[in-house]
Coordinates of C-alpha atoms in Angstrom, one line a residue:
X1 CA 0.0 0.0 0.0
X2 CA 1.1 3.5 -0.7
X3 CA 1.6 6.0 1.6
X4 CA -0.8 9.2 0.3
X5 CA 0.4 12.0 -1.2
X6 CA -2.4 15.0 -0.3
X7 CA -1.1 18.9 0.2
X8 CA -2.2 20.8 2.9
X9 CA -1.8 24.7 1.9
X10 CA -1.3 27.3 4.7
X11 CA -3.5 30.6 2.7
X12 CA -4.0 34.3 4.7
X13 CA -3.5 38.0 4.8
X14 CA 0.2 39.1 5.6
X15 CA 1.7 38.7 8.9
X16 CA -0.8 36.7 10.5
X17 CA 1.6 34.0 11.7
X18 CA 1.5 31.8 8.6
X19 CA 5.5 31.0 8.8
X20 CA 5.4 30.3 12.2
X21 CA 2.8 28.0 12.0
X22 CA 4.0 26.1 8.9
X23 CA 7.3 26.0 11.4
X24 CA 5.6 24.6 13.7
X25 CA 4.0 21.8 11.9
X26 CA 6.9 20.5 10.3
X27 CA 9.0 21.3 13.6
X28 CA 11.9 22.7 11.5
X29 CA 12.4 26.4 10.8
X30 CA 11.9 26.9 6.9
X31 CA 10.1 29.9 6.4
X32 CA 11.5 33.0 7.2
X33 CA 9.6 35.1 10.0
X34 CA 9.4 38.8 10.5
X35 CA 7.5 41.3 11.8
X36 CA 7.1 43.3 8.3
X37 CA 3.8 42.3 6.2
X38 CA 4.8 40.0 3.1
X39 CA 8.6 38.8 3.9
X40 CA 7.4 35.3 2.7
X41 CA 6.9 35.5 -1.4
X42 CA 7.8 32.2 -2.5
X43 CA 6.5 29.1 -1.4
X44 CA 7.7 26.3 0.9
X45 CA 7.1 23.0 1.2
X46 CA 7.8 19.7 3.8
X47 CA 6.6 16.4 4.4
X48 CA 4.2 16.4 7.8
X49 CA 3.5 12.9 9.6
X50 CA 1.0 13.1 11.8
X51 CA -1.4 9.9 13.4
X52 CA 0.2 7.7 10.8
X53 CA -0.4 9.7 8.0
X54 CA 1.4 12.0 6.1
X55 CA 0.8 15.3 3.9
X56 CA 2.3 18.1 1.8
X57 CA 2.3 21.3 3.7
X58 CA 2.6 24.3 1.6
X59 CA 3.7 27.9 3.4
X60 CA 2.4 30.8 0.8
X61 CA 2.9 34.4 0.8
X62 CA 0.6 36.7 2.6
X63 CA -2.9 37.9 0.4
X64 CA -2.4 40.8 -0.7
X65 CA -4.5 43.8 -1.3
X66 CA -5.4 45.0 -4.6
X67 CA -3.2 48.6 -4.0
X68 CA 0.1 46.1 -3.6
X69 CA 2.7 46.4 -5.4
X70 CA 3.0 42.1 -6.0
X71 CA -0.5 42.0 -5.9
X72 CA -0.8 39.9 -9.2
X73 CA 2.5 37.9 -8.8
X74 CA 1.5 36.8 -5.2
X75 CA -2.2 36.5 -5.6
X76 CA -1.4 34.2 -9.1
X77 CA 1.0 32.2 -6.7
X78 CA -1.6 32.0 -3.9
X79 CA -4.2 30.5 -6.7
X80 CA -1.8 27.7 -7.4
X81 CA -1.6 26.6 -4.3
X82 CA -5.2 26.7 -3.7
X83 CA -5.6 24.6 -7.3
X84 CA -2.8 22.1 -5.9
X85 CA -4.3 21.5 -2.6
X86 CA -6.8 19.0 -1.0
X87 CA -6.9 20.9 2.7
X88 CA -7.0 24.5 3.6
X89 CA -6.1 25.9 6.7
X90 CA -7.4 29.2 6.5
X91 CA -5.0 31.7 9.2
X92 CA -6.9 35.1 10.8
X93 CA -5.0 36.9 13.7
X94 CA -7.4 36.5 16.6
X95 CA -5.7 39.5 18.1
X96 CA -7.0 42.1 15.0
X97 CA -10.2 40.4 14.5
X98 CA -11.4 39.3 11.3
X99 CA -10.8 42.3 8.6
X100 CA -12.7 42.5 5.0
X101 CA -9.6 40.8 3.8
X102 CA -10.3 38.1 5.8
X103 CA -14.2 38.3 4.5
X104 CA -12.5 38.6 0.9
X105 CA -10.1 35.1 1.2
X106 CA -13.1 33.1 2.8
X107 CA -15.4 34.1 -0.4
X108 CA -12.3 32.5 -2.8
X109 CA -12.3 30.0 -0.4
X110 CA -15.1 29.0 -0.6
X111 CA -15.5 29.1 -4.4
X112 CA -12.3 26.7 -4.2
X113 CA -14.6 23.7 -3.3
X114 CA -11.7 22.8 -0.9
X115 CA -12.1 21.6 2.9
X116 CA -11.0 24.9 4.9
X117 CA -9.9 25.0 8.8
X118 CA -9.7 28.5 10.4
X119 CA -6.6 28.1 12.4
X120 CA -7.0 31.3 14.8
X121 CA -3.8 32.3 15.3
X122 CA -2.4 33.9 18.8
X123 CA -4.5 32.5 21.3
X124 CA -1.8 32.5 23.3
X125 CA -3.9 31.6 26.7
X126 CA -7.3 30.1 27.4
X127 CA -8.7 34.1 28.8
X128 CA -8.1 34.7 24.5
X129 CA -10.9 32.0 23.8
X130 CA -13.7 34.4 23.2
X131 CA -11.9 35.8 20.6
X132 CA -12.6 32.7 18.6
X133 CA -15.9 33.7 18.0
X134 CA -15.8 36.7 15.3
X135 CA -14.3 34.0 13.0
X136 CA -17.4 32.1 12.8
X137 CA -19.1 34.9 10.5
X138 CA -16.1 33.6 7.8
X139 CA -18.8 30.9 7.2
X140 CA -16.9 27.7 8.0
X141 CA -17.1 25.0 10.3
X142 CA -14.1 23.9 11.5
X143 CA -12.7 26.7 13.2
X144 CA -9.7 26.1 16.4
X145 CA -7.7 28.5 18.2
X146 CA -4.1 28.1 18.0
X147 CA -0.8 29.6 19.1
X148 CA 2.2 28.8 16.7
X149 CA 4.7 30.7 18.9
X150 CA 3.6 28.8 21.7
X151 CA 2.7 25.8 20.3
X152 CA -1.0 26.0 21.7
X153 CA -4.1 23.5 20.7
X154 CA -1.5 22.7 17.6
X155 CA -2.4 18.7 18.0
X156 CA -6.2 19.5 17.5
X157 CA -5.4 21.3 13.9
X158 CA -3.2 18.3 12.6
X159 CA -5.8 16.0 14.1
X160 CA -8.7 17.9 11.9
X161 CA -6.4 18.2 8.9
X162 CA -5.6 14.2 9.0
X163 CA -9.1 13.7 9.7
X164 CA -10.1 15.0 6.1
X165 CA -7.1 12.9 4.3
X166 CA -7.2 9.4 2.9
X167 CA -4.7 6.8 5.1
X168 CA -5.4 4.4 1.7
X169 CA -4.1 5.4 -2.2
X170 CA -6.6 5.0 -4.5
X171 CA -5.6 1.4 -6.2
X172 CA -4.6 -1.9 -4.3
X173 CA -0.9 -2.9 -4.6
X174 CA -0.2 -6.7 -6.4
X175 CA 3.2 -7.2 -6.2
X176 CA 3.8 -7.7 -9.0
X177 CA 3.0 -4.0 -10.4
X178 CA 6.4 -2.0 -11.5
X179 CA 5.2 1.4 -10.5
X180 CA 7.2 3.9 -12.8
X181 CA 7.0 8.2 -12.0
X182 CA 7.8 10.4 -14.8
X183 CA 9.6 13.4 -13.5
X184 CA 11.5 15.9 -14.9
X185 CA 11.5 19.5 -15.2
X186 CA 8.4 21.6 -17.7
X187 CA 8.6 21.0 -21.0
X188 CA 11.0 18.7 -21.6
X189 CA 8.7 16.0 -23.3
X190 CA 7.0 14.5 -20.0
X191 CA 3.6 14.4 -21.2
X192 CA 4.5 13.1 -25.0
X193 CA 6.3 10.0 -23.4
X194 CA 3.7 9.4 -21.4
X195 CA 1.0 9.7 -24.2
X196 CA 2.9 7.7 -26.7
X197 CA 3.6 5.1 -23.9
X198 CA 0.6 4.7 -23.6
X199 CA -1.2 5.4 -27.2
X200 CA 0.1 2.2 -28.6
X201 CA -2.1 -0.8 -29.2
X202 CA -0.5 -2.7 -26.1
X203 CA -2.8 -4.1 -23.3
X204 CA -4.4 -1.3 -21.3
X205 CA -5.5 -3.0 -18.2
X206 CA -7.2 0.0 -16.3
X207 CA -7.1 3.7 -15.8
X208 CA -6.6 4.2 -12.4
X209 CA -7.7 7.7 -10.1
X210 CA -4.3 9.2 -8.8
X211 CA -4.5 11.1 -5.6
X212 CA -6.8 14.0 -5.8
X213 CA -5.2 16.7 -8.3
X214 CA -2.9 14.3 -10.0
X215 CA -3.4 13.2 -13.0
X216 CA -4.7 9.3 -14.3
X217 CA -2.2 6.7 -13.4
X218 CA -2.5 3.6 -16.0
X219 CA -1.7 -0.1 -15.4
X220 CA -0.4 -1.4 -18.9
X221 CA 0.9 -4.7 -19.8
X222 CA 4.2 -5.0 -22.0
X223 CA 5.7 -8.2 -23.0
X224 CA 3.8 -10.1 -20.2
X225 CA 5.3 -7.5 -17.4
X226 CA 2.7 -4.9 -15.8
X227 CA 3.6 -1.3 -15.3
X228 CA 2.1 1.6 -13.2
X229 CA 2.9 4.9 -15.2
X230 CA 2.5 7.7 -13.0
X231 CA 2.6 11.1 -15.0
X232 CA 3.9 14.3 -13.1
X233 CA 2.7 16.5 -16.4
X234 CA -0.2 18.4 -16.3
X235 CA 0.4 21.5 -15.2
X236 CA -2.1 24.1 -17.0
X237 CA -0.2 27.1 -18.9
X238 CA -2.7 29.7 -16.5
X239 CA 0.5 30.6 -15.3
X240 CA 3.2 32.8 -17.0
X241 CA 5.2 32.3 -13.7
X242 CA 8.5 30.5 -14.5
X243 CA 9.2 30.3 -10.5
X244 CA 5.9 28.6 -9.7
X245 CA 5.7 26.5 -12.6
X246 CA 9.2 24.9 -11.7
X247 CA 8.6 24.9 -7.5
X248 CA 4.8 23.0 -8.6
X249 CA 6.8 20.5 -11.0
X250 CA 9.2 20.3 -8.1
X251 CA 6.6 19.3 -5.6
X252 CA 4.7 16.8 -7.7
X253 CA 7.9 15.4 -8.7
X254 CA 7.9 14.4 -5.3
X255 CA 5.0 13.4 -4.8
X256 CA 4.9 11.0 -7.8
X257 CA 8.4 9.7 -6.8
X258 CA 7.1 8.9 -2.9
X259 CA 4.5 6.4 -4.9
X260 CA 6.7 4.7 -7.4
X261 CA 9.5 2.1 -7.1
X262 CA 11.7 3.2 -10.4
X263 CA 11.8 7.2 -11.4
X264 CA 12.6 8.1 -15.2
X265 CA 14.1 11.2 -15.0
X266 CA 13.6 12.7 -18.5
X267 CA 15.9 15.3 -19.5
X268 CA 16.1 17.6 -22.5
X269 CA 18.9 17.5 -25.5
X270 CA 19.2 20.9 -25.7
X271 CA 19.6 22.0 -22.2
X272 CA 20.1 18.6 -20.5
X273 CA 21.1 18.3 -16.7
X274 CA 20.3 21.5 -14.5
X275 CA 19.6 22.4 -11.3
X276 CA 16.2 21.7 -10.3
X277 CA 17.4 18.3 -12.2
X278 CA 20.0 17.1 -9.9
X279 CA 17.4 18.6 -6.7
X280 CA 14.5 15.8 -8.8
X281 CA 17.6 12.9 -8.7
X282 CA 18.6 13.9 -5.1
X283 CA 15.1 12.9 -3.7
X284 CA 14.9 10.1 -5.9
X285 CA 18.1 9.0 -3.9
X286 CA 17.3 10.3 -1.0
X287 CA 13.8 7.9 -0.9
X288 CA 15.6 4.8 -2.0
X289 CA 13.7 4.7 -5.6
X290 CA 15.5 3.1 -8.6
X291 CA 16.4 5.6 -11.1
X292 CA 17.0 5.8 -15.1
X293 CA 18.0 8.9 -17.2
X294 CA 15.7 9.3 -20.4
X295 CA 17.4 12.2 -22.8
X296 CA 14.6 13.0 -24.6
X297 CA 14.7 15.1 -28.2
X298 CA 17.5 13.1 -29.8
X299 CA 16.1 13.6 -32.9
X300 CA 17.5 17.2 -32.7
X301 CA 21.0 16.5 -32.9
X302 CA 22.5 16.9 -36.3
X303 CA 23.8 13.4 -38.1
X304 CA 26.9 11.6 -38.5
X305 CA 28.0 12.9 -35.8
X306 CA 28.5 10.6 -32.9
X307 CA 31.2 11.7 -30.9
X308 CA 28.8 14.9 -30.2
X309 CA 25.9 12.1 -28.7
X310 CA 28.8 10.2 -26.7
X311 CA 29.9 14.0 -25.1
X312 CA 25.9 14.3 -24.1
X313 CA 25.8 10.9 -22.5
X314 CA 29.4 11.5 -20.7
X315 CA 28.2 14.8 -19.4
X316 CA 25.0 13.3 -18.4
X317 CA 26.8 11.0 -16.1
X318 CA 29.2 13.6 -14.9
X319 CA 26.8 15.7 -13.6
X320 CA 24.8 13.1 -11.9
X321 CA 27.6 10.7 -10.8
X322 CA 25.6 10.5 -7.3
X323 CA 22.8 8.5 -8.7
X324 CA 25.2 5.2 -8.8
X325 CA 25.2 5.0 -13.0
X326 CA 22.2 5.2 -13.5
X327 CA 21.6 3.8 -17.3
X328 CA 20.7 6.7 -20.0
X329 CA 18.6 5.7 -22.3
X330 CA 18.7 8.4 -26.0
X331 CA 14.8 8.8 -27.1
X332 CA 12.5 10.7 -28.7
X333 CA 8.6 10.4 -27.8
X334 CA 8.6 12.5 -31.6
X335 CA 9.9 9.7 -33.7
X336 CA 9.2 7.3 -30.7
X337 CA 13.0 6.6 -31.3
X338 CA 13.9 4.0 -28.0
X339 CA 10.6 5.1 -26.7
X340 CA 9.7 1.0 -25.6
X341 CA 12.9 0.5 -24.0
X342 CA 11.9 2.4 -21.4
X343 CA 10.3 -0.6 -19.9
X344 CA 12.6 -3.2 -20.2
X345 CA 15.6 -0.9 -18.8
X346 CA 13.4 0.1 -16.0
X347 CA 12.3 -3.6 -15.4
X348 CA 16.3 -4.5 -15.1
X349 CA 16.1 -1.6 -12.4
X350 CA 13.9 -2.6 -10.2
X351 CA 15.0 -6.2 -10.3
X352 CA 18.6 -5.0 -9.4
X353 CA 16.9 -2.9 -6.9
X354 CA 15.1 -5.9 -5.2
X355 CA 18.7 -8.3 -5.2
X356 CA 20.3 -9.6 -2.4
X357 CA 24.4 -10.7 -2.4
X358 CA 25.5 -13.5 -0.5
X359 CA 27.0 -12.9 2.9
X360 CA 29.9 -15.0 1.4
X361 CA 30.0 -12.8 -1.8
X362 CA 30.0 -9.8 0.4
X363 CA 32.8 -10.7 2.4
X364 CA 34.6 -11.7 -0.7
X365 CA 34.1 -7.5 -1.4
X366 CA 35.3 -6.5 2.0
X367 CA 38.5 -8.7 1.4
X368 CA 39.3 -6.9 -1.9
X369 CA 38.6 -3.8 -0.3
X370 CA 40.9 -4.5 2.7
X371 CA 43.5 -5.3 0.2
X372 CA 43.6 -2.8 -2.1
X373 CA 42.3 0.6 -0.3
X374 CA 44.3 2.4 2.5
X375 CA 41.6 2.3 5.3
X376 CA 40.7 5.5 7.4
X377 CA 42.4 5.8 10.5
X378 CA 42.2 8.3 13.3
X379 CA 45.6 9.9 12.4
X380 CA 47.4 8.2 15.4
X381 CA 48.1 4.6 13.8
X382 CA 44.9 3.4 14.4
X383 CA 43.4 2.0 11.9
X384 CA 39.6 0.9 10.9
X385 CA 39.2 -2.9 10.7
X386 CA 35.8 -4.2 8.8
X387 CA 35.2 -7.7 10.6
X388 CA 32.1 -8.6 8.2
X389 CA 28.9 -7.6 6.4
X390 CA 25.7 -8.9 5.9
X391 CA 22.3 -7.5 3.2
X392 CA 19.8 -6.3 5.9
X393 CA 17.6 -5.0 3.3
X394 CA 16.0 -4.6 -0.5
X395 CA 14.1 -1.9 -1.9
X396 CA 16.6 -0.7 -1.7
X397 CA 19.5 -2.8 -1.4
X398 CA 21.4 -2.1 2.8
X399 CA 24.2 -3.3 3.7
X400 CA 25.3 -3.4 7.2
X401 CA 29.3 -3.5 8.2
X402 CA 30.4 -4.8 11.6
X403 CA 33.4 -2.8 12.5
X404 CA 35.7 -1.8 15.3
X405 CA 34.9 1.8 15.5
X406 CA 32.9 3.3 12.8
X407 CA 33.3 7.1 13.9
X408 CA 37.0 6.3 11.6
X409 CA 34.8 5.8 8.5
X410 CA 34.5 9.0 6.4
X411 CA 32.7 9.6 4.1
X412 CA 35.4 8.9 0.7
X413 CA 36.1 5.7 1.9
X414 CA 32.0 4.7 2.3
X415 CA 31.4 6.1 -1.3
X416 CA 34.3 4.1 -2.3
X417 CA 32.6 1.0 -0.3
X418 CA 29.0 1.7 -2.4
X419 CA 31.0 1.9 -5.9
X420 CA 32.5 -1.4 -4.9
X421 CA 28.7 -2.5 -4.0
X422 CA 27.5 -1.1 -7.5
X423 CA 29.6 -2.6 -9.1
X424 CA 29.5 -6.5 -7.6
X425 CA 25.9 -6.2 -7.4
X426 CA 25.3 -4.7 -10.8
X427 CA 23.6 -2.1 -9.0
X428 CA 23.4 0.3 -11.8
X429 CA 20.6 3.3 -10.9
X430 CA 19.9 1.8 -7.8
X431 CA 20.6 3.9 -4.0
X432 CA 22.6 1.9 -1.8
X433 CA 22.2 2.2 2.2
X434 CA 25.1 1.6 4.2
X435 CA 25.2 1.1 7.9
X436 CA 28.4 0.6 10.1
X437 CA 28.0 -0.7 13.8
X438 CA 30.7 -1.9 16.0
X439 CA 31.3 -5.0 17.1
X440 CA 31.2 -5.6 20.2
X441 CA 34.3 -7.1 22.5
X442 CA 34.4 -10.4 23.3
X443 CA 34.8 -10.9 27.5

C-alpha cells in the first residue's frame, strides 16, 4: 500500500503568523519570519507525519491587497496553491479580528470547493478563547484557536487536517506491479512520453484515479510485465510564472516519486542536466527509488556525428555521478525513437533494486577492499578494521558493516565501499544504504 500523497496549503492576509505556523508543523524552521507584512513571497514546502499519515504542507505568501505592489504575482502564486491543494487551513490573527480581507479570502475559499480550517492564530492563553468567535461569520465550520509561537491547541489542527485525508491510495498494490513516475522538469517532453507510452495498441488494463489533483495513473501490460505509469505533467499554462511553474513541478515530482518504485528522469537535449534536475535525482536518492535517465529530443542532434551524442551521455553521467550510473537511455517520444525500451531498462532496475548478495559474496568484497584501499584511521596509527557484512535490506538494497569503531569511517572511503557495491551487485541506478556498527568485545 502507498503512503498518500495529499497537500495541505497554509492561505491568509500578511503577517498573521502563517510561517510560524507552517514551522511549527513540520518542527523545523523553513520559512522565514518577520515582523514586516509579506517577507514570505515564495512558497515552501515539507513532508508532515502526523497519526500515521502524512501530507504536503505548503507555506504561501501573505494575500495581498489589490493597492500592492506584488498583488498579481502573489495573488497568481496564492491560486496555485489553492488549485494544488486537497486541505485548507485558512489563518486570521485572533488579536486584530477578522478584517474585510479576511471576508475577501473566505469568499475565494469558498468558491475553491476545498475543505477549509480556520486556524486562529495567537490565542496564546485560554482568557483569549472568546476571541474565537468573530471568526465564525467567515462561514466555515471547522474553526480552532491556536498559538504557533507557543505551540498551543497545535495537535487539534493536525488532528482535523488528518481527519479529512485518505490513510489508503486510490488502487490496491499486487506485487507484481512496476510502479514507474515520470519526472522531470516543464517542457521537456513528460507528457508526450507518457501519451505515446501509452497510445500504442498494447494491453491497457485500467485507468486508475491518482491522488486527488494528480493526473490518471495507467496499469499497462508489456511483453507479459505490468507497469504503473505515473505522469507528473499536467500543469495548465494559467501561469506565465516561471518560479511557480518549476517549484509545482518540483513538488509533484515528489509526490509521484514517494508512490513509485523506479523514477525516469527525462531530460532535455538541448539543455540537458540543470539544477532543479540534480534537486529531482537527489530525492529520488534520497527515498531509495531506482532511477533511469531518459534524454529525450535526440532527434534534434544533427547526423553523423557521434562523438557529439557520446559528449551528451558523458556529461549526463558527470553531472549526476551520485545517482550510482544510472543507465541513460537516447529517445525521442517525436519519432518514438527507444521510446519501448523504457520498460525493459526500468524492469532491469527494479530487479537490481530488489537483489540480495550472498553474505559469502560480500565478504569476498570487503577482502578486496581491505586489500587494495588504505583504510581511514584516526591519524594516530589506528586504523579501521571491517570484521564482516551482511544485506539487511532490499528496496533498496542495505548493507550493514560490523566494525571496530565506525566514527573512523569517512565519508570517501564509504562512497568508495557503495561503488564497490554497485559494481558487484550490478547495481546500476539503484541507491545503496550503508550502515556501520561496531562490534562488540568479546569478554
Amino acid at each position: 500500500m502507498e503512503r498518500n500523497t495529499n497537500v495541505v496549503a497554509i492561505i491568509g492576509r500578511a503577517n498573521v503568523g502563517k510561517s510560524t505556523l507552517f514551522n511549527r508543523l513540520i518542527q523545523k524552521r523553513m520559512a522565514i519570519v518577520d515582523d514586516i507584512p509579506g517577507v514570505t513571497r515564495d512558497r515552501l514546502y515539507a513532508q508532515v507525519e502526523w497519526a500515521g499519515k502524512s501530507f504536503y504542507l505548503v507555506d504561501t505568501g501573505g494575500f495581498p491587497n489589490e493597492d500592492e505592489p506584488l498583488f498579481d504575482l502573489v495573488g497568481k502564486q496564492i491560486d496555485r496553491a489553492i488549485e494544488e491543494a486537497s486541505v485548507i487551513i485558512f489563518v486570521v490573527d485572533g488579536r486584530e479580528g477578522i478584517l474585510p480581507l479576511d471576508f475577501r479570502i473566505a469568499e475565494i475559499l469558498r468558491r475553491s470547493n476545498r475543505r477549509v480550517i480556520v486556524a486562529v492564530n495567537k490565542i496564546d492563553e485560554p482568557m483569549h478563547e472568546p476571541l474565537l468567535y468573530e471568526a465564525f461569520a467567515l462561514g466555515f465550520e471547522d474553526v480552532i484557536g491556536v498559538s504557533a509561537e507557543h505551540n498551543r491547541n497545535i495537535p487539534d489542527l493536525l488532528d482535523k487536517v488528518v481527519s479529512y485525508i485518505d490513510s489508503e491510495d486510490s488502487f490496491q498494490e499486487d506485487g507484481k506491479t512496476i510502479k514507474i513516475s515520470i519526472v522531470g522538469r516543464p517542457n521537456v517532453g513528460k507528457s508526450s512520453i507518457f501519451n505515446s507510452l501509452i497510445g500504442e495498441e498494447r494491453a491497457i488494463v485500467s485507468n486508475l484515479p491518482g491522488t486527488t489533483r494528480d493526473p490518471i495513473d495507467t496499469e499497462i501490460t508489456f511483453e507479459g510485465k505490468k507497469y504503473l505509469l505515473i505522469d507528473t505533467a499536467g500543469l495548465r499554462k494559467k501561469s506565465r510564472l516561471k518560479d511557480d511553474i518549476e517549484f509545482y513541478s518540483l513538488l509533484r515530482a515528489e509526490r509521484a516519486i514517494d508512490r513509485s518504485d523506479v523514477v525516469l528522469l527525462v531530460l532535455d537535449v538541448t539543455e540537458l542536466v540543470t539544477d532543479q534536475d540534480k534537486r529531482i535525482a537527489g530525492i529520488a536518492l534520497e527515498k531509495g527509488k531506482g532511477i533511469v535517465v531518459a534524454i529525450n529530443k535526440w532527434d534534434l542532434l544533427p547526423e553523423g556525428q557521434p562523438k557529439l551524442g557520446d559528449n551528451i551521455i558523458k556529461d549526463v553521467k558527470d553531472q549526476l555521478y551520485f545517482i550510482n550510473d544510472a543507465p541513460i537511455v537516447t529517445i525521442s517520444a517525436l519519432s518514438k525513437r527507444n521510446l519501448f525500451k523504457i520498460f525493459n531498462v526500468c524492469g532491469e532496475v527494479y530487479a537490481r533494486w530488489q537483489t540480495r548478495i550472498s553474505t559469502s559474496n560480500l565478504n569476498n568484497i570487503i577482502r578486496d577492499i581491505i586489500s587494495f584501499q588504505r583504510l581511514p584511521s584516526d591519524g594516530k596509527g589506528r586504523f579501521l578494521n571491517i570484521f564482516y557484512v551482511t544485506q539487511v535490506g532490499t528496496a533498496p538494497p542495505s548493507f550493514l558493516f560490523f566494525v571496530n569503531d565506525k566514527n573512523l569511517v569517512d565519508k570517501p572511503f564509504e562512497r568508495k565501499v557503495i561503488n564497490e557495491l554497485v559494481k558487484v551487485g550490478d547495481f546500476k541506478g539503484v541507491p545503496i544504504r550503508v550502515f556501520w556498527k561496531n562490534r562488540r568485545k568479546l569478554a
